Coordinates of C-alpha atoms and ligand atoms in Angstrom, one line a residue:
M1 CA 7.1 13.5 -8.0
A2 CA 6.0 13.5 -11.7
F3 CA 2.4 12.6 -10.6
K4 CA 0.0 12.7 -7.7
T5 CA -1.6 9.6 -6.4
I6 CA -3.9 11.4 -3.9
E7 CA -4.7 15.1 -4.1
W8 CA -6.9 17.0 -1.6
K9 CA -8.7 20.0 -3.0
G10 CA -10.4 21.2 0.3
D11 CA -13.8 19.8 -0.5
T12 CA -13.0 16.9 -2.9
L13 CA -10.5 14.1 -3.0
M14 CA -8.8 13.5 -6.4
L15 CA -7.4 10.0 -6.9
L16 CA -5.3 8.8 -9.8
D17 CA -7.4 6.0 -11.2
Q18 CA -5.0 3.0 -11.0
R19 CA -7.4 0.6 -12.7
I20 CA -6.7 2.2 -16.1
L21 CA -2.9 2.9 -15.7
P22 CA -0.7 2.9 -17.7
I23 CA -3.1 3.4 -20.6
K24 CA -4.7 6.5 -19.2
E25 CA -3.7 9.0 -16.6
F26 CA -7.0 10.2 -15.1
M27 CA -7.7 11.9 -11.8
R28 CA -11.1 10.6 -10.5
S29 CA -13.0 13.0 -8.3
C30 CA -14.5 11.8 -5.0
P31 CA -16.8 14.5 -3.7
D32 CA -18.2 12.5 -0.8
A33 CA -17.4 9.7 1.7
G34 CA -19.5 7.2 -0.4
S35 CA -17.4 7.7 -3.5
V36 CA -14.2 7.4 -1.5
T37 CA -15.4 4.1 0.0
E38 CA -16.2 2.8 -3.5
A39 CA -12.8 4.0 -4.8
I40 CA -11.0 1.9 -2.2
K41 CA -13.3 -1.1 -2.8
T42 CA -12.8 -1.1 -6.6
M43 CA -9.1 -0.3 -6.4
V44 CA -9.1 3.1 -8.0
V45 CA -6.6 3.6 -5.2
R46 CA -4.7 0.7 -3.6
G47 CA -1.6 -0.1 -1.6
A48 CA -1.7 -0.1 2.2
P49 CA -0.5 3.4 3.1
A50 CA -2.5 5.0 0.2
I51 CA -5.7 3.3 1.4
G52 CA -5.1 4.7 4.9
V53 CA -4.5 8.3 3.7
T54 CA -7.5 8.1 1.4
A55 CA -9.8 6.8 4.2
A56 CA -8.8 9.7 6.4
F57 CA -9.9 12.2 3.8
G58 CA -13.1 10.2 3.2
L59 CA -14.0 10.8 6.9
V60 CA -13.4 14.6 6.4
L61 CA -15.8 14.5 3.5
A62 CA -18.5 12.8 5.7
V63 CA -18.3 15.6 8.2
Q64 CA -18.2 18.4 5.6
A65 CA -21.4 16.9 4.2
A66 CA -23.0 17.2 7.6
V67 CA -22.0 20.9 7.7
R68 CA -23.5 21.5 4.3
R69 CA -26.8 19.7 5.1
K70 CA -26.9 21.2 8.6
R71 CA -27.1 17.7 10.1
P72 CA -25.4 16.3 13.3
W73 CA -21.9 15.3 12.1
R74 CA -21.1 12.4 14.4
P75 CA -23.6 9.8 12.9
L76 CA -22.3 10.6 9.4
F77 CA -18.7 10.2 10.6
L78 CA -19.5 6.9 12.3
K79 CA -21.3 5.5 9.3
A80 CA -18.5 6.5 7.0
A81 CA -15.9 5.0 9.4
A82 CA -17.9 1.7 9.3
D83 CA -18.3 1.7 5.5
L84 CA -14.6 2.5 5.0
A85 CA -13.5 -0.2 7.4
A86 CA -15.5 -2.8 5.5
T87 CA -13.8 -2.2 2.1
R88 CA -10.6 -4.2 2.3
P89 CA -9.6 -6.4 5.3
T90 CA -5.9 -7.1 5.0
A91 CA -4.0 -3.7 4.9
V92 CA -3.9 -2.6 8.5
N93 CA -3.1 1.1 7.5
L94 CA -6.8 1.5 6.7
F95 CA -7.8 0.6 10.3
W96 CA -4.8 2.6 11.7
A97 CA -6.0 5.7 9.9
I98 CA -9.7 5.3 10.8
D99 CA -8.7 4.7 14.5
R100 CA -6.5 7.8 14.5
M101 CA -9.3 9.9 13.0
S102 CA -11.9 8.3 15.4
R103 CA -9.8 9.0 18.5
L104 CA -9.6 12.6 17.5
A105 CA -13.3 12.7 16.7
A106 CA -14.1 11.4 20.2
T107 CA -12.6 14.6 21.6
L108 CA -14.6 17.0 19.4
S109 CA -17.9 18.7 20.3
D110 CA -21.1 17.4 18.8
D111 CA -22.4 21.0 18.6
D112 CA -19.7 22.4 16.3
A113 CA -19.8 20.6 13.0
A114 CA -17.7 23.2 11.1
G115 CA -15.0 23.1 13.9
A116 CA -15.0 19.3 13.8
A117 CA -14.6 19.3 9.9
D118 CA -11.7 21.8 10.2
R119 CA -9.9 19.8 12.9
L120 CA -10.4 16.5 11.1
E121 CA -9.2 18.0 7.9
R122 CA -6.0 19.1 9.6
E123 CA -5.5 15.6 10.9
A124 CA -6.0 14.0 7.5
K125 CA -3.4 16.4 6.0
Q126 CA -1.0 15.4 8.8
I127 CA -1.5 11.7 8.1
Y128 CA -0.6 12.5 4.4
A129 CA 2.5 14.5 5.4
H130 CA 3.5 11.8 8.0
D131 CA 3.4 9.1 5.3
V132 CA 5.7 11.1 3.0
E133 CA 8.2 11.7 5.9
V134 CA 8.1 8.1 6.9
N135 CA 8.8 6.9 3.4
K136 CA 11.8 9.2 3.1
A137 CA 13.1 8.0 6.4
M138 CA 12.7 4.3 5.3
G139 CA 14.4 5.2 2.1
A140 CA 17.4 6.6 3.9
H141 CA 17.7 3.5 6.1
G142 CA 17.0 1.0 3.4
A143 CA 19.3 2.5 0.8
R144 CA 22.3 1.5 2.9
L145 CA 21.4 -2.2 2.2
L146 CA 22.0 -1.8 -1.5
K147 CA 25.2 -1.6 -3.4
S148 CA 25.9 0.2 -6.7
G149 CA 25.4 -2.2 -9.5
D150 CA 22.7 -4.3 -7.7
S151 CA 19.7 -5.6 -9.5
V152 CA 16.7 -5.7 -7.1
L153 CA 13.6 -7.8 -7.6
T154 CA 10.3 -6.3 -6.5
H155 CA 6.7 -7.7 -6.4
C156 CA 3.5 -5.8 -6.7
N157 CA 3.6 -2.0 -6.4
A158 CA 5.0 -0.5 -3.2
G159 CA 5.8 2.8 -4.8
A160 CA 4.4 6.4 -4.9
L161 CA 1.2 4.9 -6.3
A162 CA 0.8 2.8 -3.1
T163 CA 1.5 5.7 -0.7
A164 CA 1.0 9.4 -0.3
E165 CA 4.3 10.0 -2.2
Y166 CA 7.7 8.3 -2.7
G167 CA 6.8 4.8 -1.8
T168 CA 8.1 2.2 0.7
A169 CA 10.0 -0.5 -1.3
L170 CA 10.4 1.8 -4.3
G171 CA 11.3 4.6 -1.8
I172 CA 14.3 2.6 -0.8
I173 CA 15.3 2.2 -4.5
R174 CA 14.6 6.0 -5.1
A175 CA 16.8 6.9 -2.1
A176 CA 19.7 4.6 -3.3
V177 CA 19.5 6.1 -6.8
A178 CA 19.5 9.6 -5.3
A179 CA 22.6 8.6 -3.3
G180 CA 24.3 8.0 -6.6
K181 CA 24.1 4.2 -6.7
K182 CA 23.4 2.4 -10.0
I183 CA 20.3 0.2 -9.3
H184 CA 18.4 -1.9 -11.8
V185 CA 14.9 -3.3 -10.9
F186 CA 13.4 -6.5 -12.0
V187 CA 9.6 -6.0 -11.8
D188 CA 7.4 -9.0 -11.3
E189 CA 4.3 -8.5 -13.3
T190 CA 2.1 -9.6 -10.3
R191 CA -0.8 -11.6 -11.5
P192 CA -3.7 -11.3 -11.4
W193 CA -4.1 -7.6 -11.1
L194 CA -0.8 -6.7 -12.7
Q195 CA 0.4 -4.1 -10.2
G196 CA 4.0 -4.7 -11.3
A197 CA 3.4 -4.5 -15.1
R198 CA 0.9 -1.7 -15.0
L199 CA 2.1 0.4 -12.0
T200 CA 5.6 -0.3 -10.9
A201 CA 7.1 -0.3 -14.4
W202 CA 5.2 2.9 -15.1
E203 CA 6.4 4.8 -12.1
L204 CA 10.0 3.6 -12.4
M205 CA 10.1 4.6 -16.0
K206 CA 8.7 8.0 -15.1
D207 CA 11.7 8.4 -12.8
D208 CA 14.2 7.0 -15.4
I209 CA 15.1 4.2 -13.0
P210 CA 16.3 1.2 -15.1
C211 CA 13.9 -1.7 -14.9
T212 CA 13.0 -4.9 -16.7
L213 CA 9.6 -6.4 -16.6
I214 CA 9.3 -10.2 -16.0
T215 CA 6.3 -12.5 -15.5
D216 CA 6.1 -14.0 -12.0
N217 CA 7.2 -17.4 -13.1
M218 CA 10.5 -16.1 -14.4
A219 CA 11.9 -15.0 -11.0
A220 CA 13.3 -18.5 -10.1
S221 CA 15.3 -18.7 -13.2
L222 CA 16.7 -15.2 -12.7
L223 CA 17.7 -16.0 -9.2
A224 CA 19.3 -19.3 -10.3
K225 CA 21.4 -17.4 -12.8
G226 CA 22.7 -15.0 -10.1
L227 CA 21.0 -12.0 -11.7
V228 CA 19.3 -10.7 -8.6
Q229 CA 21.2 -9.3 -5.6
A230 CA 18.3 -8.5 -3.3
A231 CA 14.5 -8.5 -3.2
I232 CA 12.5 -5.7 -1.7
V233 CA 8.8 -5.8 -1.2
G234 CA 6.2 -3.7 0.7
A235 CA 3.7 -5.0 3.3
D236 CA 0.0 -4.9 4.0
R237 CA 0.3 -6.1 7.6
V238 CA 3.2 -7.3 9.8
A239 CA 2.3 -9.4 12.8
A240 CA 4.0 -9.1 16.2
N241 CA 6.3 -12.0 15.4
G242 CA 7.5 -10.5 12.1
D243 CA 5.3 -12.6 9.7
V244 CA 4.5 -10.4 6.7
A245 CA 1.2 -10.3 4.7
N246 CA 1.8 -8.8 1.3
K247 CA 0.6 -9.3 -2.3
I248 CA 0.0 -12.9 -3.4
G249 CA 3.2 -14.3 -4.7
T250 CA 5.4 -12.5 -2.2
Y251 CA 5.9 -15.8 -0.2
G252 CA 7.1 -17.5 -3.3
V253 CA 9.7 -14.7 -3.9
A254 CA 10.9 -15.1 -0.2
V255 CA 11.3 -18.9 -0.6
L256 CA 13.2 -18.4 -3.8
C257 CA 15.5 -15.9 -2.1
K258 CA 16.2 -18.2 0.8
A259 CA 17.0 -21.1 -1.7
H260 CA 19.5 -18.8 -3.6
K261 CA 20.9 -17.1 -0.5
V262 CA 19.7 -13.7 -1.7
P263 CA 18.5 -11.2 1.0
F264 CA 14.7 -10.6 1.2
Y265 CA 13.9 -7.2 2.6
V266 CA 10.5 -5.9 3.6
A267 CA 9.8 -2.1 3.7
S268 CA 7.1 -1.5 6.3
P269 CA 6.2 1.8 8.1
I270 CA 5.3 1.3 11.8
S271 CA 1.7 2.0 10.8
T272 CA 1.7 -1.3 8.9
I273 CA 2.8 -3.3 11.9
D274 CA -0.1 -4.8 13.9
P275 CA 1.3 -5.8 17.3
K276 CA -2.2 -7.0 18.3
I277 CA -1.9 -9.8 15.8
K278 CA 0.4 -12.5 17.2
N279 CA 1.4 -14.2 14.0
G280 CA 0.6 -14.3 10.3
A281 CA -1.9 -17.1 10.4
L282 CA -4.3 -14.7 12.2
I283 CA -4.1 -11.9 9.5
P284 CA -7.4 -11.7 7.6
I285 CA -6.7 -12.4 3.9
E286 CA -8.9 -10.7 1.3
E287 CA -10.4 -12.9 -1.4
R288 CA -11.3 -11.1 -4.6
D289 CA -13.6 -11.6 -7.5
A290 CA -13.0 -14.6 -9.8
N291 CA -13.0 -12.3 -12.8
E292 CA -9.6 -11.0 -11.9
V293 CA -8.2 -14.5 -12.6
T294 CA -10.5 -15.6 -15.5
H295 CA -10.2 -12.3 -17.4
L296 CA -7.2 -10.2 -18.6
M297 CA -8.1 -6.5 -19.1
G298 CA -11.8 -7.5 -19.8
T299 CA -11.0 -10.4 -22.1
R300 CA -11.9 -14.0 -20.9
I301 CA -8.8 -16.3 -20.8
A302 CA -10.4 -19.3 -19.0
P303 CA -13.4 -21.4 -19.6
A304 CA -16.7 -20.0 -18.4
G305 CA -17.8 -21.4 -15.1
V306 CA -14.3 -22.7 -14.1
R307 CA -13.8 -22.7 -10.3
V308 CA -11.4 -20.0 -9.1
Y309 CA -9.5 -19.3 -5.9
N310 CA -8.3 -15.7 -5.7
P311 CA -6.6 -14.7 -2.4
A312 CA -5.2 -11.2 -2.8
F313 CA -2.4 -11.7 -0.2
D314 CA -0.1 -14.3 1.2
V315 CA 1.9 -14.5 4.4
T316 CA 5.7 -14.8 4.4
P317 CA 7.0 -16.3 7.7
A318 CA 9.4 -14.2 9.6
R319 CA 12.2 -16.8 9.2
L320 CA 12.4 -16.0 5.5
V321 CA 12.7 -12.2 6.1
T322 CA 16.3 -10.9 6.2
A323 CA 15.3 -7.5 7.6
I324 CA 12.3 -5.2 8.0
V325 CA 13.0 -1.6 7.1
T326 CA 11.0 0.9 9.1
E327 CA 11.2 4.7 9.6
K328 CA 12.9 4.0 12.9
G329 CA 15.6 1.8 11.5
V330 CA 16.3 -1.7 10.1
L331 CA 14.8 -4.5 12.2
K332 CA 16.5 -7.9 12.3
S333 CA 15.5 -11.2 13.8
P334 CA 14.3 -11.9 16.5
Y335 CA 11.5 -9.8 15.2
G336 CA 9.3 -10.1 18.3
A337 CA 11.7 -8.1 20.4
A338 CA 12.6 -5.7 17.6
I339 CA 8.9 -4.9 16.9
K340 CA 8.1 -4.4 20.6
G341 CA 11.0 -1.9 20.6
V342 CA 9.6 0.3 17.7
C343 CA 5.9 0.0 18.5
R344 CA 6.2 1.3 22.0
Ligands
MRU1 O1 -4.1 -5.2 -3.6 P1 -3.1 -4.1 -3.5 O2 -2.6 -3.6 -4.8 O3 -3.7 -3.0 -2.6 O4 -1.9 -4.7 -2.7 C1 -0.8 -3.9 -2.5 C2 0.4 -4.5 -1.9 O5 0.4 -5.7 -1.6 C3 1.6 -3.7 -1.5 O6 2.8 -4.4 -1.7 C4 1.4 -3.2 -0.1 O7 0.2 -2.6 0.1 C5 2.5 -2.3 0.3 S1 2.3 -0.7 -0.5 C6 3.5 0.3 0.1

């Protein structure tokens, strides 16, 4: 990749600051668990898999701090786990990564802080490597769904910036392009945070993948004109019945695709599937600050004091999803059975 989203330096986590892309490419240093927690909360790093990987390294930093300060490591680990879990409620990869690190921590001795730090560091590196592998596998499965000459609509950023590397939805596009297919991407700008305009367009252009930026309200007209052959989005959490929580606006794209008989694909690693959640109505949806809606890049665009509703995600019902691409293959309806099969 031409850039790194997350870079582990052994005692510091470096994160590409996504709040200031594409204007500046700046790696922000997170030397402790507190700064990692803050980075997730303030969206220095975002995207479900990237948040999970970042949290895993945050937990390593908590234990390394205990080693340096010669303090018992477990209370610092548990505090960091609780703080990280309270950052963003929707993307299940965060909880998946914290659980995985916590299950390992439960097997480690209280009396060997350095040993615990080493073992947890190895696990966090494995979580990173696993994410890259999974994205490549999803890419290989998903690329078969695209034909040369297709224009693909995407919403938000489900690329290398949202994962350890390669991406989920954009991973499928990368794999199709690598297989020699000519793919063009329509990029929804993705109000209010502009993940599409600021991040997806930036990373596609870095890879020389042809793309065209549109505002969110243009998608319907493109679909009506027959300019889009497929939509591919990522996911923050997939319920046991196949309902998909993803960036606000995704549901609208799915409805439009249904109306125009265009396939609507979701790229979701197994770590994004939450079989404990029965359906999408039970997925917690994060609400974010009103400023994200009333301001554009720091400039007010709405009257002071206006009431604002700013849910960061919506839920697309499974019936609108043509297929869910996972690292274990392409799942089709009925999703309940298909999801049970891969989550065993
Ligand atoms: O609020 P964000 O930017 O973290 O939301 C990100 C998304 O909705 C992505 O589509 C999703 O996390 C999948 S990323 C592979």
